[in-house]
Short mmCIF file of N, CA and C in Angstrom, two decimals:
data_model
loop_
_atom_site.label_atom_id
_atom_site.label_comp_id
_atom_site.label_asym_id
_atom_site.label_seq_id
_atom_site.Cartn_x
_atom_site.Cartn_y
_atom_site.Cartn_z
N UNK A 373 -37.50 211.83 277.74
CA UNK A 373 -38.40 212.62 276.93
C UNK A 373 -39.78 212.55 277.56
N UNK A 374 -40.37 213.67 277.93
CA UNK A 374 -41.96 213.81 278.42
C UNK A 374 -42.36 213.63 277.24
N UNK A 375 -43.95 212.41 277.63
CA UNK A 375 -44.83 212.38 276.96
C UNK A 375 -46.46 213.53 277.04
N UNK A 376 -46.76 214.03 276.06
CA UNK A 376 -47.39 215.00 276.00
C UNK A 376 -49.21 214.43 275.64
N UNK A 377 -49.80 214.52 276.52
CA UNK A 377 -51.26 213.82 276.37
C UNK A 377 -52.41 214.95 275.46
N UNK A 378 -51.84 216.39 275.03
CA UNK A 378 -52.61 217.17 274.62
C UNK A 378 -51.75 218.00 273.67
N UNK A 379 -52.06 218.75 272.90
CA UNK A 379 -51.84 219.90 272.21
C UNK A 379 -51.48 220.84 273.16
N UNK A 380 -52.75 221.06 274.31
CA UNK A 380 -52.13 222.07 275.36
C UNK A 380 -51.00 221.86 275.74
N UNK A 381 -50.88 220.27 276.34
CA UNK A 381 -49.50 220.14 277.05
C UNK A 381 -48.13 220.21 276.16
N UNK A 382 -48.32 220.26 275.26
CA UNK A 382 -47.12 220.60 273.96
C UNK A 382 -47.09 222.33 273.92
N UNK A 383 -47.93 222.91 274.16
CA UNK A 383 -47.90 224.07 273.87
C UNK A 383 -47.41 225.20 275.43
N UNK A 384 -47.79 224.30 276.21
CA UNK A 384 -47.54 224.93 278.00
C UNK A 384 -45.38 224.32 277.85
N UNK A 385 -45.59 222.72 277.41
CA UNK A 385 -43.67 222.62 277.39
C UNK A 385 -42.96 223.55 277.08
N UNK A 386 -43.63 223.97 275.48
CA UNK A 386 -42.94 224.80 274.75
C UNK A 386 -42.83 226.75 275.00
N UNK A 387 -43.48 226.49 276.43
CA UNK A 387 -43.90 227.84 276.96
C UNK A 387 -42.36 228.18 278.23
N UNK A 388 -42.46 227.06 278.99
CA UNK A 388 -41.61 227.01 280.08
C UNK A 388 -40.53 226.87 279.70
N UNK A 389 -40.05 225.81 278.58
CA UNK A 389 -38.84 225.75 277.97
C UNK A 389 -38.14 226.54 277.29
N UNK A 390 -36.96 227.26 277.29
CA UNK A 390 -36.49 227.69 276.22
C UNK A 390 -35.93 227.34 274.85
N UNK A 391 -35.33 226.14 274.82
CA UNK A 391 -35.36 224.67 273.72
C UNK A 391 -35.76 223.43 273.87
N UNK A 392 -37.19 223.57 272.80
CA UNK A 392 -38.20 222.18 272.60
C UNK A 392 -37.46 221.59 271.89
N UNK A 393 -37.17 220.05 271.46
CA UNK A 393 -37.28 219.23 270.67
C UNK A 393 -38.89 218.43 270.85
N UNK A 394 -39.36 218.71 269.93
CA UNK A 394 -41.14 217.61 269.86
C UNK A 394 -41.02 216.44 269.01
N UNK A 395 -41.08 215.57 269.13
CA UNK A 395 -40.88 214.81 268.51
C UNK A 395 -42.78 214.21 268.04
N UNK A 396 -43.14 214.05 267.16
CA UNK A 396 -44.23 213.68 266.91
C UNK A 396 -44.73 212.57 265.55
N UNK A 397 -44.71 211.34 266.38
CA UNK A 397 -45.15 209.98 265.54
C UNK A 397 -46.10 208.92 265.83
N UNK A 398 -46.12 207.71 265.38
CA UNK A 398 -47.28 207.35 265.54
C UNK A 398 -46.79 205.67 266.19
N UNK A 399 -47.42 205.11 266.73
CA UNK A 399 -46.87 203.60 267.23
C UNK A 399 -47.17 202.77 266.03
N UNK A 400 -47.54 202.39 265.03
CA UNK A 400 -47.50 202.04 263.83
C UNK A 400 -46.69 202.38 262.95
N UNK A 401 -45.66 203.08 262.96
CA UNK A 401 -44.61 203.52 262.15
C UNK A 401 -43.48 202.81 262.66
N UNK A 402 -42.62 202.12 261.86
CA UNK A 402 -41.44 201.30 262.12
C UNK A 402 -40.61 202.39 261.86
N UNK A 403 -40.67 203.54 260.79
CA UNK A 403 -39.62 204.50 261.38
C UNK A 403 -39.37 205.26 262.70
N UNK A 404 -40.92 205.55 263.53
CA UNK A 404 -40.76 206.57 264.28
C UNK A 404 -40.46 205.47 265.40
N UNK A 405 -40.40 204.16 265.80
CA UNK A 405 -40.00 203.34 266.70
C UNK A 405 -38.13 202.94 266.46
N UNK A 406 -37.74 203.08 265.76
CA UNK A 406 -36.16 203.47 265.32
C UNK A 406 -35.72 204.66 265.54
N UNK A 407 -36.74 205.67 265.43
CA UNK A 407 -35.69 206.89 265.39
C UNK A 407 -36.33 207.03 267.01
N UNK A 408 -37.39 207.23 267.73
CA UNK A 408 -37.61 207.35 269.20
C UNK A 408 -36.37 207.27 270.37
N UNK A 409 -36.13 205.85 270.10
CA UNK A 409 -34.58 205.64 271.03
C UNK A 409 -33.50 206.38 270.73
N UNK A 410 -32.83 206.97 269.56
CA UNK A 410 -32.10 207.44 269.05
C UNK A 410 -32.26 209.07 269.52
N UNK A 411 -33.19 209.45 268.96
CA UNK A 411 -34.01 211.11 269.45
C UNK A 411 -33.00 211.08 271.39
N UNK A 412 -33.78 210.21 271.86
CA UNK A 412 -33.72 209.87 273.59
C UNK A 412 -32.44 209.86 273.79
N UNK A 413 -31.76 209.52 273.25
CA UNK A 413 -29.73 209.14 273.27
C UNK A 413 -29.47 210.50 272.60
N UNK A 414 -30.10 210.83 271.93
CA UNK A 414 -29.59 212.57 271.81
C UNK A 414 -29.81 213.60 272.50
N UNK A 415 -31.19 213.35 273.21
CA UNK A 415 -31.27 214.45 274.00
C UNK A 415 -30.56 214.26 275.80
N UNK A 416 -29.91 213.12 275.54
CA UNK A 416 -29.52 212.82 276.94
C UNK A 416 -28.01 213.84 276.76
N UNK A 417 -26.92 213.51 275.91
CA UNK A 417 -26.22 214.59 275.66
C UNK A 417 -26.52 215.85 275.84
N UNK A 418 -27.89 216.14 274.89
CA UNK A 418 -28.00 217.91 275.04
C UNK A 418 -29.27 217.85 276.07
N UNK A 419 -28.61 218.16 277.31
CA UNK A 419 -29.80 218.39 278.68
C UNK A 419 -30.25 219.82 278.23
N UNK A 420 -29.55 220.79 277.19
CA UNK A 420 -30.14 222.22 277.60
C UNK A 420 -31.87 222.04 276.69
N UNK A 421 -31.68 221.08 276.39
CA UNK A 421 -32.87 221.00 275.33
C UNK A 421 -34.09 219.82 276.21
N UNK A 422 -35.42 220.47 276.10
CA UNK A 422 -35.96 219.39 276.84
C UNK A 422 -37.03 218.63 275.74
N UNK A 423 -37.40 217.78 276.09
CA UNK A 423 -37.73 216.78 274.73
C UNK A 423 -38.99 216.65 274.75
N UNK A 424 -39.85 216.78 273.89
CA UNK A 424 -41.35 216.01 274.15
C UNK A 424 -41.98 214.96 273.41
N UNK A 425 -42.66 214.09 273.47
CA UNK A 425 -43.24 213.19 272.58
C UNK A 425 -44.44 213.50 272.33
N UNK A 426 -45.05 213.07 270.78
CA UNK A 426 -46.68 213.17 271.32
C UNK A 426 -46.78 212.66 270.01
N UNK A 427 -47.96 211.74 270.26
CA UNK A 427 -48.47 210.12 269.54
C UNK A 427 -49.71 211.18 268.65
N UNK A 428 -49.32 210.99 267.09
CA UNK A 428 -50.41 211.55 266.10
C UNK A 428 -51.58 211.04 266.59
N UNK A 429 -51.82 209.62 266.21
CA UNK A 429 -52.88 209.32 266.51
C UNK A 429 -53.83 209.35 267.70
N UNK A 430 -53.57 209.96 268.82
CA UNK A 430 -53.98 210.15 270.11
C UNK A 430 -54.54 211.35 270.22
N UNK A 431 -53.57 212.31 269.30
CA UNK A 431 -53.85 213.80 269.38
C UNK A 431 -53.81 214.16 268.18
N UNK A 432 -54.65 213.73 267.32
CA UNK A 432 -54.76 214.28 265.84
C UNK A 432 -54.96 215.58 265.54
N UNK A 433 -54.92 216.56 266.31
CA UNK A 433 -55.03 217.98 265.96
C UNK A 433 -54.03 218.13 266.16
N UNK A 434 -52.43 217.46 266.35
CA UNK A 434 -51.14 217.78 266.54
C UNK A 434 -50.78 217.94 265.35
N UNK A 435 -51.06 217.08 264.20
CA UNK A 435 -50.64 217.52 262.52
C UNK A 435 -51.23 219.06 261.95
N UNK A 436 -52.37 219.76 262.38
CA UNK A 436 -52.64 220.22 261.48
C UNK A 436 -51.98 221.52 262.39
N UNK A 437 -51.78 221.23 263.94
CA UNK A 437 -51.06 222.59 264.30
C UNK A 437 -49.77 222.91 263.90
N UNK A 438 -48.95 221.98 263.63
CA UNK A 438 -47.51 221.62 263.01
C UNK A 438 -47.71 221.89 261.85
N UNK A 439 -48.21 221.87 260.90
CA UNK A 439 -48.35 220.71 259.48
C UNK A 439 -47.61 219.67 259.14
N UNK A 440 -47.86 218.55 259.70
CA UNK A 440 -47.52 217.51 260.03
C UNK A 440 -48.64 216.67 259.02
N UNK A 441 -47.41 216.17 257.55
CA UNK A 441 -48.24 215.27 256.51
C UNK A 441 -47.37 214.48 256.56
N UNK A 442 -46.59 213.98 257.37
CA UNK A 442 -46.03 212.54 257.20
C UNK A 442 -45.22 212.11 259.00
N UNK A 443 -44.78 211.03 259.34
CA UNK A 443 -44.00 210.82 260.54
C UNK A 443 -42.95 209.99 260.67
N UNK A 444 -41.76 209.96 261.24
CA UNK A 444 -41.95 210.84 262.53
C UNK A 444 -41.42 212.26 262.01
N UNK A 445 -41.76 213.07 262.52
CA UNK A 445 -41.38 214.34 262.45
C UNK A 445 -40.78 215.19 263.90
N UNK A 446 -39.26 215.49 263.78
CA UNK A 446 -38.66 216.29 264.58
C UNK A 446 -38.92 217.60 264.46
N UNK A 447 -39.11 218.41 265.44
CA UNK A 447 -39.54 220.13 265.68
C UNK A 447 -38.66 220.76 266.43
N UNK A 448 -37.54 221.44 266.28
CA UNK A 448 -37.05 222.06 267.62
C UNK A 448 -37.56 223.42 267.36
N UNK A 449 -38.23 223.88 268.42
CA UNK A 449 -38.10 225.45 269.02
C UNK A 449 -37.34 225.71 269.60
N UNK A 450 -37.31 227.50 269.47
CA UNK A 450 -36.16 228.17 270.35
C UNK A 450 -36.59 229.14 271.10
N UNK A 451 -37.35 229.12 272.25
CA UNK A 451 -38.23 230.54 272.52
C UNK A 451 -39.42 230.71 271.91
N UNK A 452 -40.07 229.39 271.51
CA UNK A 452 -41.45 229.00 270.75
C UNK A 452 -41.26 229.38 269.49
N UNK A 453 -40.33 229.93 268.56
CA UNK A 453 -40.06 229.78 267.40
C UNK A 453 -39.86 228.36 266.60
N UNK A 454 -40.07 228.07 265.52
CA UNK A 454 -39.67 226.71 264.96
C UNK A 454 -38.00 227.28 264.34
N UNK A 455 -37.34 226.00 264.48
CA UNK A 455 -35.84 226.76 264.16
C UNK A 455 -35.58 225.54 263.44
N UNK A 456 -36.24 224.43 263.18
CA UNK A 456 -35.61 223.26 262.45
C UNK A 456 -36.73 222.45 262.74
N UNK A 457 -36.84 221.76 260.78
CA UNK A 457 -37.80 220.61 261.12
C UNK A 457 -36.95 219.81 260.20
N UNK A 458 -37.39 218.37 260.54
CA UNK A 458 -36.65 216.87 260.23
C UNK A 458 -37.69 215.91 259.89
N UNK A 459 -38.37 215.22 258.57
CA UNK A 459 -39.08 214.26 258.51
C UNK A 459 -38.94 213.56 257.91
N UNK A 460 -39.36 212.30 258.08
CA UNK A 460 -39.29 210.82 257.73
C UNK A 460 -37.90 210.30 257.98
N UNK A 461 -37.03 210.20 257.39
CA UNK A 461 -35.76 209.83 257.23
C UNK A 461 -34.62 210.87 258.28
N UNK A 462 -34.16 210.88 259.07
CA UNK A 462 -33.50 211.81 260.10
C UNK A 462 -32.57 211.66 260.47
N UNK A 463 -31.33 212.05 259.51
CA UNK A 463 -29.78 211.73 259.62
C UNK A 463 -29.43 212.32 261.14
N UNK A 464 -29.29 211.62 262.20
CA UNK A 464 -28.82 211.51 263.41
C UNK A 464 -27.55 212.67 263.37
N UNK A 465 -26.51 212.17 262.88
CA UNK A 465 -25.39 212.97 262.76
C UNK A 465 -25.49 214.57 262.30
N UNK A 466 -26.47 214.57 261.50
CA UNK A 466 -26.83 216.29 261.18
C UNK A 466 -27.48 216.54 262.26
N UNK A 467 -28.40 216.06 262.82
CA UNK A 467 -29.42 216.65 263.59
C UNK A 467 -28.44 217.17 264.77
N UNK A 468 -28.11 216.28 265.47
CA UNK A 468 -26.76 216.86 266.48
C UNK A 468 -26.11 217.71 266.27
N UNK A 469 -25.52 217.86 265.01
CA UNK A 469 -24.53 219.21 264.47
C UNK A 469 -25.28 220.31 264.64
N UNK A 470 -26.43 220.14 264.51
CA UNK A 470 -27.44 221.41 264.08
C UNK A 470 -27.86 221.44 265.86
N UNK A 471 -28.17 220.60 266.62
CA UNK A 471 -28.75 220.95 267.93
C UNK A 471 -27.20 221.65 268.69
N UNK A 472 -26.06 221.36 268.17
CA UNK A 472 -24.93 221.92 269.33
C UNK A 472 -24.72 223.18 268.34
N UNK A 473 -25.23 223.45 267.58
CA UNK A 473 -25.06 225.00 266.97
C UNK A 473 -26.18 225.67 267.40
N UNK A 474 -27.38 225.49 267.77
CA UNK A 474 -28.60 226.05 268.37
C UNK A 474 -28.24 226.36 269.66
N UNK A 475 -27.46 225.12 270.55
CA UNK A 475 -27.50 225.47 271.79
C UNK A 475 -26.59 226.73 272.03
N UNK A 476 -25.63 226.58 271.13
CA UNK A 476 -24.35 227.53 271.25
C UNK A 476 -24.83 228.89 271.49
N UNK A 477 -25.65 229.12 270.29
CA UNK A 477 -26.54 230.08 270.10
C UNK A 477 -27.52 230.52 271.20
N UNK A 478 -28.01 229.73 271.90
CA UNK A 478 -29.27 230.59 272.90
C UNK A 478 -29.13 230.29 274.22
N UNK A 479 -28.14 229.34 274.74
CA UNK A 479 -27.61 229.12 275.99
C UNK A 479 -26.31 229.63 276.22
N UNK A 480 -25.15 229.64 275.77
CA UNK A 480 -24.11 229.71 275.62
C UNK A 480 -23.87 231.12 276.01
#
């Protein structure tokens, strides 16, 4: 998963890519340090999807471009559309079901 040092650089990923997963949390969150590795073991399966990280607190104008009121929060785009969001709590097993029905959909 690329780490993203700006808003721009979240916004240039999500330009080149055709499926974002963003993942966006904070290093003080014991959830978003549980679900991080997990996110990473999912996107290693789905290569068509490319992954980004980016730390709230580093880039605090990342919540209000999202609306992002809590973390961690999952984002996939599809062609810079938002097609699915996931926060706080992020049943692994759905999220996958839902990323191999996206991919089906715009790669396939």
């Amino acid at each position: 998963m690329e780490k993203a040092e700006s808003l721009e650089e979240v916004e240039e990923q999500i330009r080149k890519h055709r499926l974002v997963l963003l993942l966006i949390s904070r290093p003080d969150c014991s959830v978003c340090q549980a679900v991080k590795p997990q996110i990473e073991d999912l996107l290693e399966k789905k290569r068509e999807i490319h992954g980004v990280y980016i730390n709230a607190d580093q880039v605090t104008e990342v919540a209000s471009a999202y609306a992002v009121f809590t973390v961690p929060v999952v984002i996939v785009l599809a062609e810079g559309k938002e097609m699915l969001r996931k926060a706080r709590f992020i049943p692994m097993v759905e999220l996958e079901n839902q990323l191999t029905k996206l991919v089906s959909a715009y790669i396939e």
